[in-house]
Amino acid sequence: MTAQKTRRHATVQRILNAAAQVFAETGYEGARVDRIANRAGVNKAMIYYHIGDKKALYTRVLQKSFGDVASRMADALAHAATPQDKVRAYVRSLGQTLEQHPHLPPIMMRELASGGRYLPEVVMTDLVSIIGSISEAVEKGRQHGEFKSIDPFVMHLMVIGGLSYFKTSDPLRRRYATLISAKAGRLVQEDGIDLLQEIEKIVLGALTGG
Amino acid sequence: MTAQKTRRHATVQRILNAAAQVFAETGYEGARVDRIANRAGVNKAMIYYHIGDKKALYTRVLQKSFGDVASRMADALAHAATPQDKVRAYVRSLGQTLEQHPHLPPIMMRELASGGRYLPEVVMTDLVSIIGSISEAVEKGRQHGEFKSIDPFVMHLMVIGGLSYFKTSDPLRRRYATLISAKAGRLVQEDGIDLLQEIEKIVLGALTGG
Amino acid sequence: MTAQKTRRHATVQRILNAAAQVFAETGYEGARVDRIANRAGVNKAMIYYHIGDKKALYTRVLQKSFGDVASRMADALAHAATPQDKVRAYVRSLGQTLEQHPHLPPIMMRELASGGRYLPEVVMTDLVSIIGSISEAVEKGRQHGEFKSIDPFVMHLMVIGGLSYFKTSDPLRRRYATLISAKAGRLVQEDGIDLLQEIEKIVLGALTGG
Amino acid sequence: MTAQKTRRHATVQRILNAAAQVFAETGYEGARVDRIANRAGVNKAMIYYHIGDKKALYTRVLQKSFGDVASRMADALAHAATPQDKVRAYVRSLGQTLEQHPHLPPIMMRELASGGRYLPEVVMTDLVSIIGSISEAVEKGRQHGEFKSIDPFVMHLMVIGGLSYFKTSDPLRRRYATLISAKAGRLVQEDGIDLLQEIEKIVLGALTGG
DNA sequence: CATGAATGAGTCTTCATTCAT
DNA sequence: AATGAATGAAGACTCATTCAT
């Protein structure tokens, strides 16, 4: 029984991982169930057997992925003391989570692009709770006189949007590397760029600056 | 003859506008040629006659849309004198262009999400030139001692990403208005928010601050 | 325009006829849209283009077929004067209609077998109106003292059921011809049997007899 | 060993009963092996283990069901003395058997509708023997001068067809009760109708009547 | 130019059947 | 015997694209 349960769980995980990849690469409409099955190394019918139809599969992927973002963020913020630390932890947590779930930015961006057509409420709750937490930190910093009055929602969108755009523009930056270095010179960094540090610098600069 | 040319031009424009909308709403894979024809009020075969297949249609939409972004930006930067003015003009130009072409953020985000699969080089050239211009302005400000050392590429991604996320999250913000106000309180602004001013504040704050 | 309309109409008719055959032979569940398209000599997608999905196609077939039964019956009864003539016309009309639409008995029987799962209300109205008409005739005959008191609904079920069973048992009677003549002897008639006359004899015998 | 045999037998019976129901409700093509297994409360693979594939299962159901009809009929006719009694016993036996095996009419009707595609010869032998018996009775009645010359095969089809149509039309009569009472008035009876008595009246009326 | 009809290659989904444990 | 997992072959339906008029 335990052996069977383990086997089942492994199959489901393989399916969900493959699905996350394929959905990220091609979007919901472009994703082919066949392709997901192939990449997961399972028979296509097994997806329907273990999970359900394409939409159910997509929802499972969303829940799993976004749930992880929220729980990591909650953890990170809980371990930070001062507002400044919380802001740093916030940027760092987001950055690390997106690093470890490279399918997240594409999926999030497509969801937004389609008006959140398939986004289940559970996921939305997670996302809103993140905004709530960082807003709270910014507000507290303002009350303590450490921070200037900055709109935390706009700030959050710039951070998450900037991170997403950076991550997803990677293939383009590689493909058009010569074009870019010709037109934009040394200003566009190589992989070596410490993205999170730069974002942190901009955010804290705006919050604390002159 | 001229009358015919005008008619033809009008038809093509109607098709391109309809296509921009549909591609923005549903993405390339989700877009249906039938739907585009319907929304343009033309017979489906006319799309093939006037423009070509779905891919060609998509490329035309991309070129038309992104070309406009670049030319407006060039214009805006040319009329700004100081580095600070240039940064303000940059934010304002981007914001206004996206305001007038609401299909742009979704299309851009989906393109990035798919690794720029269909992005033609012409478009890429436009995008890179924008980055080049703003980088130049930032660098000049730094040399003048007005600006701190901020990575202009990361800054640009935060601006364009923030704008895109803000625009495209509108339907979600409406749909989950109650959920949002419950969890994130007054911190999430209503439509009244002056988005561009907030972004400007953050960017200039980071560039000039403390 | 007229040429196109004619062409369209012809295609639709070919589809409906083929569908009636295939639904009769194999039932709704057993029918293959591919097979219907083949038999109609049209591309499968044309069925969806002209009519709709499998269910819509089935409904169309039912309406067309049963509608014909009802209108022929109304016609036949209108031209009969006395109750006895009406009963004769009733049997004859049913018999002839089923003769000309050999797919009707199988379809009706399967519908009944499945509890009328797909039977649209329009069809039911037709069927009920037939029962109403013959009931009226039987009642009138009873009031005139020509007929004994016979339940017209049961009588109708025996007539329509008997006709259906006779028509649909034809292939079995052929396949097991030797078995039948061995066990049931001369009592089971050949094709030469005048079915309608026999039914008429039984019905009128019961109505007027003894 | 005997305990095991009993267990096995019970399982097989549960499967056959469930299968009879499901085949009756949805036909062979519409029946799902999963559904049969569920309704029987056994694992799907057990059906293949104990009985065989879907077709074998269907054949088993047919044999079991129709075999019962024939043996009950033989019994009933054996206990009837006069031709009239035999006709009464015939109607009554058929009616009671169908009452106790409500899945029989749907299955029989579907078989006929499909030309007896899956009907095994054994079953056909049973059915023919019934016709033989009643034909014999009718013929004897005619020779004794009690009966008029009525074709016993047509009569049988009307009886079995009428019974089948009555039984299977029950759900439709319930669903469209208001429609029916509006159009066909009091003529269509409630459940209280004594169907067998009515059929008997019609059959004996035709056989003996003036 | 314009339109409705036609086509063929998918794409999702289901299901009878078998396998491993 | 019994079970859950696995498989492969359809089958319904869609859609980009082309054709005839």
XYZ file of C-alpha atoms in Angstrom, chain A residues 24-26 29-30 32 105-106 108-110 112-117 119-121 124-125 128-129 131-132 135-136 139 148-155 157-162 164-166 168-169 171-173 175-176 179-180 183-184 186-189 193 195 198-199 201-203 205-206 209-210, chain B residues 24-26 29-30 32 105-106 108-110 112-117 119-121 124-125 128-129 131-132 135-136 139 148-155 157-162 164-166 168-169 171-173 175-176 179-180 183-184 186-189 193 195 198-199 201-203 205-206 209-210:
144
model
C 5.261 28.055 -18.870
C 6.754 27.597 -22.308
C 3.631 27.701 -24.408
C -3.795 27.286 -25.058
C -0.528 26.367 -26.644
C -0.418 20.053 -25.671
C 7.127 34.224 -14.176
C 5.855 33.060 -17.571
C 2.018 34.633 -13.968
C 2.570 36.938 -16.904
C 0.260 34.972 -19.148
C -2.239 38.619 -16.143
C -2.248 39.030 -19.906
C -5.466 37.092 -20.132
C -7.108 38.912 -17.254
C -6.612 36.019 -14.882
C -8.966 33.849 -16.835
C -6.688 31.979 -11.879
C -8.465 30.268 -8.993
C -9.426 32.324 -5.961
C -5.458 35.180 -5.604
C -5.683 34.972 -1.839
C -3.001 39.417 -1.994
C -1.592 38.247 1.307
C 0.941 42.459 -0.924
C -0.656 42.910 2.459
C 2.432 47.008 2.606
C 2.372 46.591 6.330
C 3.686 51.543 6.433
C 9.349 58.144 2.792
C 5.772 57.891 1.631
C 5.920 55.402 -1.213
C 2.953 53.506 -2.605
C 3.678 49.911 -1.653
C 1.429 48.418 -4.296
C 3.164 50.253 -7.132
C 6.482 49.368 -5.567
C 4.401 45.687 -9.021
C 7.731 47.189 -10.042
C 9.634 44.566 -8.094
C 7.660 41.574 -9.259
C 7.305 43.016 -12.755
C 10.990 43.819 -12.966
C 9.573 38.700 -14.207
C 10.736 40.786 -17.118
C 14.333 40.090 -16.268
C 11.803 35.953 -19.056
C 13.913 38.225 -21.227
C 16.428 33.995 -24.051
C 16.002 37.242 -25.970
C 19.086 38.751 -24.381
C 19.652 35.578 -28.945
C 20.197 39.270 -29.609
C 22.489 43.648 -31.281
C 22.179 44.629 -27.651
C 23.061 49.592 -29.277
C 23.122 49.660 -25.522
C 28.205 48.082 -21.607
C 25.095 49.217 -19.861
C 23.354 45.926 -20.237
C 24.939 43.502 -17.863
C 24.633 41.083 -12.704
C 19.856 41.451 -9.953
C 20.193 46.139 -7.813
C 16.494 45.898 -7.142
C 19.212 49.292 -4.077
C 16.469 50.937 -6.134
C 13.713 50.077 -3.708
C 16.895 54.141 -2.328
C 13.377 55.224 -3.137
C 16.480 58.454 -0.076
C 16.991 62.239 0.306
C -3.920 40.643 -26.543
C -6.895 38.935 -24.973
C -6.102 35.339 -25.802
C -2.347 30.226 -29.702
C -5.660 31.142 -28.205
C -9.024 32.357 -33.548
C 1.265 45.022 -22.304
C -0.496 41.687 -22.752
C 4.607 42.018 -24.717
C 4.188 39.879 -21.638
C 3.159 36.859 -23.638
C 8.464 37.397 -23.107
C 6.749 34.417 -21.523
C 7.340 32.415 -24.646
C 10.922 33.517 -25.001
C 10.106 35.931 -27.799
C 9.198 33.110 -30.098
C 9.292 38.554 -32.016
C 10.805 39.847 -35.277
C 14.224 41.440 -35.189
C 13.833 43.965 -31.004
C 15.854 46.766 -32.525
C 16.895 47.963 -27.585
C 17.084 51.520 -28.860
C 16.985 50.991 -23.533
C 19.970 52.611 -25.154
C 20.745 54.286 -20.371
C 22.486 57.187 -21.969
C 24.791 57.687 -17.448
C 23.616 57.813 -8.075
C 24.958 54.714 -9.761
C 21.854 52.767 -10.671
C 21.726 50.006 -13.251
C 19.567 51.480 -16.009
C 18.570 48.145 -17.471
C 17.206 46.845 -14.198
C 15.520 50.190 -13.680
C 12.662 46.496 -16.494
C 11.111 47.643 -13.239
C 9.405 50.537 -14.950
C 8.094 48.645 -17.932
C 7.349 45.593 -15.808
C 5.563 47.646 -13.170
C 2.589 46.182 -17.501
C 1.658 44.451 -14.289
C -0.429 47.399 -13.231
C -2.974 43.970 -16.877
C -3.944 43.390 -13.279
C -9.512 43.021 -14.336
C -8.265 40.981 -11.389
C -8.323 44.004 -9.106
C -12.987 41.010 -9.774
C -11.394 40.543 -6.372
C -10.907 40.277 -1.195
C -8.225 42.883 -1.802
C -6.545 41.733 3.076
C -4.543 44.725 1.898
C -6.397 51.086 2.080
C -2.931 50.415 0.761
C -4.178 49.350 -2.626
C -5.350 52.413 -4.428
C -3.985 56.441 -8.288
C 0.497 55.642 -11.406
C 4.297 57.169 -8.261
C 6.677 55.436 -10.599
C 8.786 59.238 -7.521
C 10.306 55.820 -7.015
C 12.674 56.062 -9.936
C 13.990 58.796 -5.549
C 16.332 55.898 -6.258
C 18.105 59.943 -3.158
C 20.316 60.032 -0.057
